[in-house]
């Protein structure tokens, strides 16, 4: 196998990660692979990995093969619309098998207003908190924080947060883990970040809005290229 430098493209669920990894594919001539496909279809030598971890739509499926992270930051309002479009296309699937079975429906039709409003009213305010927490996670190098209060948390609390479908928001309430009078929580980091050669802190932060802008887009593409060219294993391509 070719010894590629491998880049994880992190981003809140939306269509914007696609913009970043398509640029990488065009610049280097190699394809990207999804985190879930790594987890369920096996490890391969793809140099670009896209994913949503640690969002509840994501999974750390690529083991220890990533060398660096590029963070894609989308417009929060548009990302909520695109996120719903995707989960609607996939029939609100909760497993890789269900999602894979409906891949052909992606980007095929526009959801109805009633479906969107129902999802918006039940999910969006929570997802807004996930959005901010997601960016904090990567920008702070995997620092463990509570999703809804953004306070520092223990590793046990973090492990419970990652069991997203097994616990309700009430069961994960910060005050159930930290009692009045407890000693202050010391900063702790996701041990999975040790599996990325350069850690979780991104080597580049790409704006989805700038990337799609005719005037500012070239500079964002150059930033993506700079993240790839600094390592000879990818730079030579």
PDB file of C-alpha atoms in Angstrom:
ATOM      1  CA  UNK A   1       0.000   0.000   0.000  1.00  0.00           C
ATOM      2  CA  UNK A   2       1.035   3.585  -0.651  1.00  0.00           C
ATOM      3  CA  UNK A   3       1.988   5.444   2.528  1.00  0.00           C
ATOM      4  CA  UNK A   4      -0.482   8.349   2.372  1.00  0.00           C
ATOM      5  CA  UNK A   5      -0.817  11.150   4.835  1.00  0.00           C
ATOM      6  CA  UNK A   6      -4.434  10.762   5.969  1.00  0.00           C
ATOM      7  CA  UNK A   7      -6.744  13.673   6.726  1.00  0.00           C
ATOM      8  CA  UNK A   8      -9.961  13.526   8.715  1.00  0.00           C
ATOM      9  CA  UNK A   9     -12.530  16.075   7.505  1.00  0.00           C
ATOM     10  CA  UNK A  10     -14.687  16.885  10.536  1.00  0.00           C
ATOM     11  CA  UNK A  11     -17.949  18.770  10.350  1.00  0.00           C
ATOM     12  CA  UNK A  12     -21.418  19.112  11.810  1.00  0.00           C
ATOM     13  CA  UNK A  13     -23.916  17.017   9.798  1.00  0.00           C
ATOM     14  CA  UNK A  14     -24.753  18.889   6.587  1.00  0.00           C
ATOM     15  CA  UNK A  15     -23.667  18.920   2.971  1.00  0.00           C
ATOM     16  CA  UNK A  16     -20.623  21.105   3.598  1.00  0.00           C
ATOM     17  CA  UNK A  17     -18.033  18.394   4.319  1.00  0.00           C
ATOM     18  CA  UNK A  18     -18.668  17.192   0.799  1.00  0.00           C
ATOM     19  CA  UNK A  19     -17.442  20.552  -0.500  1.00  0.00           C
ATOM     20  CA  UNK A  20     -14.164  20.120   1.378  1.00  0.00           C
ATOM     21  CA  UNK A  21     -13.393  16.531   0.484  1.00  0.00           C
ATOM     22  CA  UNK A  22     -14.351  17.088  -3.158  1.00  0.00           C
ATOM     23  CA  UNK A  23     -11.670  19.788  -3.233  1.00  0.00           C
ATOM     24  CA  UNK A  24      -9.195  17.320  -1.735  1.00  0.00           C
ATOM     25  CA  UNK A  25     -10.147  14.645  -4.245  1.00  0.00           C
ATOM     26  CA  UNK A  26      -9.699  17.107  -7.117  1.00  0.00           C
ATOM     27  CA  UNK A  27      -6.371  18.415  -5.817  1.00  0.00           C
ATOM     28  CA  UNK A  28      -4.779  15.031  -5.122  1.00  0.00           C
ATOM     29  CA  UNK A  29      -6.645  12.637  -7.396  1.00  0.00           C
ATOM     30  CA  UNK A  30      -7.699  10.226  -4.642  1.00  0.00           C
ATOM     31  CA  UNK A  31     -11.138   9.524  -3.180  1.00  0.00           C
ATOM     32  CA  UNK A  32     -12.559  10.012   0.303  1.00  0.00           C
ATOM     33  CA  UNK A  33     -14.374   7.509   2.485  1.00  0.00           C
ATOM     34  CA  UNK A  34     -16.990   7.930   5.210  1.00  0.00           C
ATOM     35  CA  UNK A  35     -16.302   7.108   8.871  1.00  0.00           C
ATOM     36  CA  UNK A  36     -19.232   4.663   8.950  1.00  0.00           C
ATOM     37  CA  UNK A  37     -17.913   2.793   5.925  1.00  0.00           C
ATOM     38  CA  UNK A  38     -14.585   2.350   7.688  1.00  0.00           C
ATOM     39  CA  UNK A  39     -16.431   0.947  10.705  1.00  0.00           C
ATOM     40  CA  UNK A  40     -18.730  -1.433   8.809  1.00  0.00           C
ATOM     41  CA  UNK A  41     -16.962  -2.209   5.523  1.00  0.00           C
ATOM     42  CA  UNK A  42     -13.415  -2.439   6.804  1.00  0.00           C
ATOM     43  CA  UNK A  43     -10.189  -0.471   6.773  1.00  0.00           C
ATOM     44  CA  UNK A  44      -8.826   0.761   3.459  1.00  0.00           C
ATOM     45  CA  UNK A  45      -6.041   3.079   2.343  1.00  0.00           C
ATOM     46  CA  UNK A  46      -8.215   6.095   1.495  1.00  0.00           C
ATOM     47  CA  UNK A  47      -6.275   9.271   2.324  1.00  0.00           C
ATOM     48  CA  UNK A  48      -9.367  11.368   3.107  1.00  0.00           C
ATOM     49  CA  UNK A  49     -11.894  10.452   5.787  1.00  0.00           C
ATOM     50  CA  UNK A  50     -15.093  12.409   6.351  1.00  0.00           C
ATOM     51  CA  UNK A  51     -17.180  12.223   9.462  1.00  0.00           C
ATOM     52  CA  UNK A  52     -19.399  13.713  12.134  1.00  0.00           C
ATOM     53  CA  UNK A  53     -17.750  12.329  15.292  1.00  0.00           C
ATOM     54  CA  UNK A  54     -18.402  13.111  18.152  1.00  0.00           C
ATOM     55  CA  UNK A  55     -21.889  14.206  17.037  1.00  0.00           C
ATOM     56  CA  UNK A  56     -24.498  11.508  17.605  1.00  0.00           C
ATOM     57  CA  UNK A  57     -24.646  10.953  13.836  1.00  0.00           C
ATOM     58  CA  UNK A  58     -20.971  10.013  13.841  1.00  0.00           C
ATOM     59  CA  UNK A  59     -18.713   7.151  14.830  1.00  0.00           C
ATOM     60  CA  UNK A  60     -14.955   6.885  15.295  1.00  0.00           C
ATOM     61  CA  UNK A  61     -14.675   4.223  12.638  1.00  0.00           C
ATOM     62  CA  UNK A  62     -11.187   4.836  11.214  1.00  0.00           C
ATOM     63  CA  UNK A  63      -9.138   3.546  14.129  1.00  0.00           C
ATOM     64  CA  UNK A  64      -5.687   5.105  14.339  1.00  0.00           C
ATOM     65  CA  UNK A  65      -4.999   5.820  10.660  1.00  0.00           C
ATOM     66  CA  UNK A  66      -5.639   9.598  10.611  1.00  0.00           C
ATOM     67  CA  UNK A  67      -2.686  11.989  10.746  1.00  0.00           C
ATOM     68  CA  UNK A  68      -4.478  15.318  10.962  1.00  0.00           C
ATOM     69  CA  UNK A  69      -7.859  17.026  11.117  1.00  0.00           C
ATOM     70  CA  UNK A  70      -9.432  19.681   8.915  1.00  0.00           C
ATOM     71  CA  UNK A  71     -12.551  21.271  10.421  1.00  0.00           C
ATOM     72  CA  UNK A  72     -15.338  22.390   8.099  1.00  0.00           C
ATOM     73  CA  UNK A  73     -17.504  25.090   9.684  1.00  0.00           C
ATOM     74  CA  UNK A  74     -20.913  25.577   8.053  1.00  0.00           C
ATOM     75  CA  UNK A  75     -23.436  28.375   8.410  1.00  0.00           C
ATOM     76  CA  UNK A  76     -25.530  27.286  11.400  1.00  0.00           C
ATOM     77  CA  UNK A  77     -28.926  28.105   9.876  1.00  0.00           C
ATOM     78  CA  UNK A  78     -28.214  26.436   6.562  1.00  0.00           C
ATOM     79  CA  UNK A  79     -26.632  23.429   8.261  1.00  0.00           C
ATOM     80  CA  UNK A  80     -29.841  22.738  10.181  1.00  0.00           C
ATOM     81  CA  UNK A  81     -31.834  22.704   6.939  1.00  0.00           C
ATOM     82  CA  UNK A  82     -29.298  20.506   5.167  1.00  0.00           C
ATOM     83  CA  UNK A  83     -29.020  18.187   8.160  1.00  0.00           C
ATOM     84  CA  UNK A  84     -32.766  17.626   8.113  1.00  0.00           C
ATOM     85  CA  UNK A  85     -32.762  17.149   4.335  1.00  0.00           C
ATOM     86  CA  UNK A  86     -30.218  14.353   4.733  1.00  0.00           C
ATOM     87  CA  UNK A  87     -31.929  12.536   7.603  1.00  0.00           C
ATOM     88  CA  UNK A  88     -35.266  12.870   5.784  1.00  0.00           C
ATOM     89  CA  UNK A  89     -33.768  11.376   2.611  1.00  0.00           C
ATOM     90  CA  UNK A  90     -32.477   8.485   4.743  1.00  0.00           C
ATOM     91  CA  UNK A  91     -35.845   7.945   6.391  1.00  0.00           C
ATOM     92  CA  UNK A  92     -34.542   9.145   9.774  1.00  0.00           C
ATOM     93  CA  UNK A  93     -32.366   6.025   9.867  1.00  0.00           C
ATOM     94  CA  UNK A  94     -30.605   5.171  13.129  1.00  0.00           C
ATOM     95  CA  UNK A  95     -28.281   2.418  11.871  1.00  0.00           C
ATOM     96  CA  UNK A  96     -25.653   2.098   9.151  1.00  0.00           C
ATOM     97  CA  UNK A  97     -27.675  -0.666   7.493  1.00  0.00           C
ATOM     98  CA  UNK A  98     -30.804   1.482   7.297  1.00  0.00           C
ATOM     99  CA  UNK A  99     -28.852   4.458   5.954  1.00  0.00           C
ATOM    100  CA  UNK A 100     -27.038   2.371   3.355  1.00  0.00           C
ATOM    101  CA  UNK A 101     -30.303   0.898   2.107  1.00  0.00           C
ATOM    102  CA  UNK A 102     -31.600   4.405   1.366  1.00  0.00           C
ATOM    103  CA  UNK A 103     -28.452   5.979  -0.098  1.00  0.00           C
ATOM    104  CA  UNK A 104     -30.073   6.163  -3.515  1.00  0.00           C
ATOM    105  CA  UNK A 105     -32.647   8.585  -2.071  1.00  0.00           C
ATOM    106  CA  UNK A 106     -30.034  11.171  -1.049  1.00  0.00           C
ATOM    107  CA  UNK A 107     -30.569  14.587  -2.647  1.00  0.00           C
ATOM    108  CA  UNK A 108     -33.456  13.203  -4.688  1.00  0.00           C
ATOM    109  CA  UNK A 109     -36.468  15.102  -3.340  1.00  0.00           C
ATOM    110  CA  UNK A 110     -37.218  18.063  -1.130  1.00  0.00           C
ATOM    111  CA  UNK A 111     -38.878  17.319   2.245  1.00  0.00           C
ATOM    112  CA  UNK A 112     -42.374  18.581   2.854  1.00  0.00           C
ATOM    113  CA  UNK A 113     -42.887  21.555   5.145  1.00  0.00           C
ATOM    114  CA  UNK A 114     -44.818  19.508   7.713  1.00  0.00           C
ATOM    115  CA  UNK A 115     -41.979  16.994   8.056  1.00  0.00           C
ATOM    116  CA  UNK A 116     -39.433  19.751   8.474  1.00  0.00           C
ATOM    117  CA  UNK A 117     -41.465  21.735  10.994  1.00  0.00           C
ATOM    118  CA  UNK A 118     -42.074  18.630  13.095  1.00  0.00           C
ATOM    119  CA  UNK A 119     -38.345  17.869  13.184  1.00  0.00           C
ATOM    120  CA  UNK A 120     -37.457  21.520  13.761  1.00  0.00           C
ATOM    121  CA  UNK A 121     -39.766  21.878  16.745  1.00  0.00           C
ATOM    122  CA  UNK A 122     -38.526  18.682  18.372  1.00  0.00           C
ATOM    123  CA  UNK A 123     -34.797  18.803  17.547  1.00  0.00           C
ATOM    124  CA  UNK A 124     -33.364  22.134  16.412  1.00  0.00           C
ATOM    125  CA  UNK A 125     -32.737  23.820  19.768  1.00  0.00           C
ATOM    126  CA  UNK A 126     -30.869  20.745  20.978  1.00  0.00           C
ATOM    127  CA  UNK A 127     -28.924  20.542  17.721  1.00  0.00           C
ATOM    128  CA  UNK A 128     -27.925  24.199  18.071  1.00  0.00           C
ATOM    129  CA  UNK A 129     -26.206  23.190  21.306  1.00  0.00           C
ATOM    130  CA  UNK A 130     -24.619  20.180  19.584  1.00  0.00           C
ATOM    131  CA  UNK A 131     -23.368  22.563  16.876  1.00  0.00           C
ATOM    132  CA  UNK A 132     -21.484  24.816  19.288  1.00  0.00           C
ATOM    133  CA  UNK A 133     -20.260  21.888  21.369  1.00  0.00           C
ATOM    134  CA  UNK A 134     -19.021  20.131  18.224  1.00  0.00           C
ATOM    135  CA  UNK A 135     -16.840  23.080  17.203  1.00  0.00           C
ATOM    136  CA  UNK A 136     -15.531  23.439  20.773  1.00  0.00           C
ATOM    137  CA  UNK A 137     -14.563  19.758  20.835  1.00  0.00           C
ATOM    138  CA  UNK A 138     -12.283  20.006  17.811  1.00  0.00           C
ATOM    139  CA  UNK A 139     -10.955  23.522  18.439  1.00  0.00           C
ATOM    140  CA  UNK A 140     -10.016  22.602  22.004  1.00  0.00           C
ATOM    141  CA  UNK A 141      -8.293  19.395  20.959  1.00  0.00           C
ATOM    142  CA  UNK A 142     -10.936  16.998  22.277  1.00  0.00           C
ATOM    143  CA  UNK A 143     -11.575  18.692  25.645  1.00  0.00           C
ATOM    144  CA  UNK A 144     -14.459  16.916  27.377  1.00  0.00           C
ATOM    145  CA  UNK A 145     -17.452  19.203  27.834  1.00  0.00           C
ATOM    146  CA  UNK A 146     -21.157  18.761  28.488  1.00  0.00           C
ATOM    147  CA  UNK A 147     -23.288  19.266  25.385  1.00  0.00           C
ATOM    148  CA  UNK A 148     -25.978  21.406  27.007  1.00  0.00           C
ATOM    149  CA  UNK A 149     -24.015  23.453  29.552  1.00  0.00           C
ATOM    150  CA  UNK A 150     -20.544  23.350  27.934  1.00  0.00           C
ATOM    151  CA  UNK A 151     -19.071  22.773  31.395  1.00  0.00           C
ATOM    152  CA  UNK A 152     -16.114  20.469  31.884  1.00  0.00           C
ATOM    153  CA  UNK A 153     -17.115  16.867  32.529  1.00  0.00           C
ATOM    154  CA  UNK A 154     -15.592  13.611  33.701  1.00  0.00           C
ATOM    155  CA  UNK A 155     -14.610  10.717  31.469  1.00  0.00           C
ATOM    156  CA  UNK A 156     -17.523   8.666  32.894  1.00  0.00           C
ATOM    157  CA  UNK A 157     -19.974  11.409  31.919  1.00  0.00           C
ATOM    158  CA  UNK A 158     -18.389  11.595  28.456  1.00  0.00           C
ATOM    159  CA  UNK A 159     -18.721   7.842  27.967  1.00  0.00           C
ATOM    160  CA  UNK A 160     -22.410   8.090  28.785  1.00  0.00           C
ATOM    161  CA  UNK A 161     -22.831  10.972  26.304  1.00  0.00           C
ATOM    162  CA  UNK A 162     -21.367   8.781  23.590  1.00  0.00           C
ATOM    163  CA  UNK A 163     -24.053   6.152  24.299  1.00  0.00           C
ATOM    164  CA  UNK A 164     -26.451   8.574  22.630  1.00  0.00           C
ATOM    165  CA  UNK A 165     -29.315   6.246  21.829  1.00  0.00           C
ATOM    166  CA  UNK A 166     -29.298   4.586  25.244  1.00  0.00           C
ATOM    167  CA  UNK A 167     -29.721   7.667  27.417  1.00  0.00           C
ATOM    168  CA  UNK A 168     -32.216  10.520  27.482  1.00  0.00           C
ATOM    169  CA  UNK A 169     -31.223  14.151  27.946  1.00  0.00           C
ATOM    170  CA  UNK A 170     -32.646  13.983  31.473  1.00  0.00           C
ATOM    171  CA  UNK A 171     -30.507  10.940  32.293  1.00  0.00           C
ATOM    172  CA  UNK A 172     -27.419  12.829  31.115  1.00  0.00           C
ATOM    173  CA  UNK A 173     -28.185  15.995  33.088  1.00  0.00           C
ATOM    174  CA  UNK A 174     -24.968  17.619  34.273  1.00  0.00           C
ATOM    175  CA  UNK A 175     -26.227  17.879  37.853  1.00  0.00           C
ATOM    176  CA  UNK A 176     -26.561  14.097  38.080  1.00  0.00           C
ATOM    177  CA  UNK A 177     -22.806  13.771  37.659  1.00  0.00           C
ATOM    178  CA  UNK A 178     -21.614  16.791  39.624  1.00  0.00           C
ATOM    179  CA  UNK A 179     -23.052  17.363  43.084  1.00  0.00           C
ATOM    180  CA  UNK A 180     -22.922  20.530  45.124  1.00  0.00           C
ATOM    181  CA  UNK A 181     -19.697  20.560  47.095  1.00  0.00           C
ATOM    182  CA  UNK A 182     -17.809  18.302  44.698  1.00  0.00           C
ATOM    183  CA  UNK A 183     -14.262  19.280  43.827  1.00  0.00           C
ATOM    184  CA  UNK A 184     -13.879  21.229  40.563  1.00  0.00           C
ATOM    185  CA  UNK A 185     -13.544  19.003  37.509  1.00  0.00           C
ATOM    186  CA  UNK A 186     -10.063  18.985  36.054  1.00  0.00           C
ATOM    187  CA  UNK A 187      -9.733  19.332  32.264  1.00  0.00           C
ATOM    188  CA  UNK A 188      -9.670  15.953  30.528  1.00  0.00           C
ATOM    189  CA  UNK A 189      -9.399  15.044  26.870  1.00  0.00           C
ATOM    190  CA  UNK A 190     -10.938  12.400  24.667  1.00  0.00           C
ATOM    191  CA  UNK A 191      -8.353   9.569  24.600  1.00  0.00           C
ATOM    192  CA  UNK A 192      -9.295   8.924  20.974  1.00  0.00           C
ATOM    193  CA  UNK A 193      -7.425  12.108  20.072  1.00  0.00           C
ATOM    194  CA  UNK A 194      -4.204  10.252  20.837  1.00  0.00           C
ATOM    195  CA  UNK A 195      -5.025   8.061  17.829  1.00  0.00           C
ATOM    196  CA  UNK A 196      -4.609  11.008  15.438  1.00  0.00           C
ATOM    197  CA  UNK A 197      -0.912  11.646  14.793  1.00  0.00           C
ATOM    198  CA  UNK A 198      -1.230  15.421  15.198  1.00  0.00           C
ATOM    199  CA  UNK A 199      -4.103  15.292  17.689  1.00  0.00           C
ATOM    200  CA  UNK A 200      -7.668  16.535  17.358  1.00  0.00           C
ATOM    201  CA  UNK A 201      -6.935  20.238  17.030  1.00  0.00           C
ATOM    202  CA  UNK A 202      -7.433  21.052  13.332  1.00  0.00           C
ATOM    203  CA  UNK A 203      -4.581  22.087  11.093  1.00  0.00           C
ATOM    204  CA  UNK A 204      -7.051  24.134   9.042  1.00  0.00           C
ATOM    205  CA  UNK A 205     -10.516  25.582   9.604  1.00  0.00           C
ATOM    206  CA  UNK A 206     -12.482  25.922   6.381  1.00  0.00           C
ATOM    207  CA  UNK A 207     -15.523  28.166   6.030  1.00  0.00           C
ATOM    208  CA  UNK A 208     -18.260  26.612   3.920  1.00  0.00           C
ATOM    209  CA  UNK A 209     -19.596  30.072   3.057  1.00  0.00           C
ATOM    210  CA  UNK A 210     -16.217  31.361   1.922  1.00  0.00           C
ATOM    211  CA  UNK A 211     -15.494  28.189  -0.040  1.00  0.00           C
ATOM    212  CA  UNK A 212     -18.639  28.637  -2.141  1.00  0.00           C
ATOM    213  CA  UNK A 213     -17.986  32.356  -2.673  1.00  0.00           C
ATOM    214  CA  UNK A 214     -16.526  33.329  -6.059  1.00  0.00           C
ATOM    215  CA  UNK A 215     -14.231  35.948  -4.530  1.00  0.00           C
ATOM    216  CA  UNK A 216     -13.174  34.238  -1.294  1.00  0.00           C
ATOM    217  CA  UNK A 217     -13.412  30.635  -2.478  1.00  0.00           C
ATOM    218  CA  UNK A 218      -9.942  30.414  -4.074  1.00  0.00           C
ATOM    219  CA  UNK A 219      -8.281  31.352  -0.768  1.00  0.00           C
ATOM    220  CA  UNK A 220     -10.220  28.609   1.042  1.00  0.00           C
ATOM    221  CA  UNK A 221      -9.198  26.074  -1.606  1.00  0.00           C
ATOM    222  CA  UNK A 222      -5.608  27.236  -1.135  1.00  0.00           C
ATOM    223  CA  UNK A 223      -5.964  26.630   2.630  1.00  0.00           C
ATOM    224  CA  UNK A 224      -7.143  23.079   1.926  1.00  0.00           C
ATOM    225  CA  UNK A 225      -4.217  22.551  -0.438  1.00  0.00           C
ATOM    226  CA  UNK A 226      -1.785  23.924   2.177  1.00  0.00           C
ATOM    227  CA  UNK A 227      -3.064  21.373   4.712  1.00  0.00           C
ATOM    228  CA  UNK A 228      -2.248  18.592   2.250  1.00  0.00           C
ATOM    229  CA  UNK A 229       0.997  19.791   0.715  1.00  0.00           C
ATOM    230  CA  UNK A 230       2.962  20.188   3.960  1.00  0.00           C
ATOM    231  CA  UNK A 231       3.494  16.425   4.221  1.00  0.00           C
ATOM    232  CA  UNK A 232       5.500  14.899   1.370  1.00  0.00           C
ATOM    233  CA  UNK A 233       3.403  11.716   1.479  1.00  0.00           C
ATOM    234  CA  UNK A 234       0.461  13.718   0.098  1.00  0.00           C
ATOM    235  CA  UNK A 235       2.175  16.882  -1.114  1.00  0.00           C
ATOM    236  CA  UNK A 236       3.900  15.118  -3.996  1.00  0.00           C
ATOM    237  CA  UNK A 237       0.490  14.391  -5.525  1.00  0.00           C
TER     238      UNK A 237
END
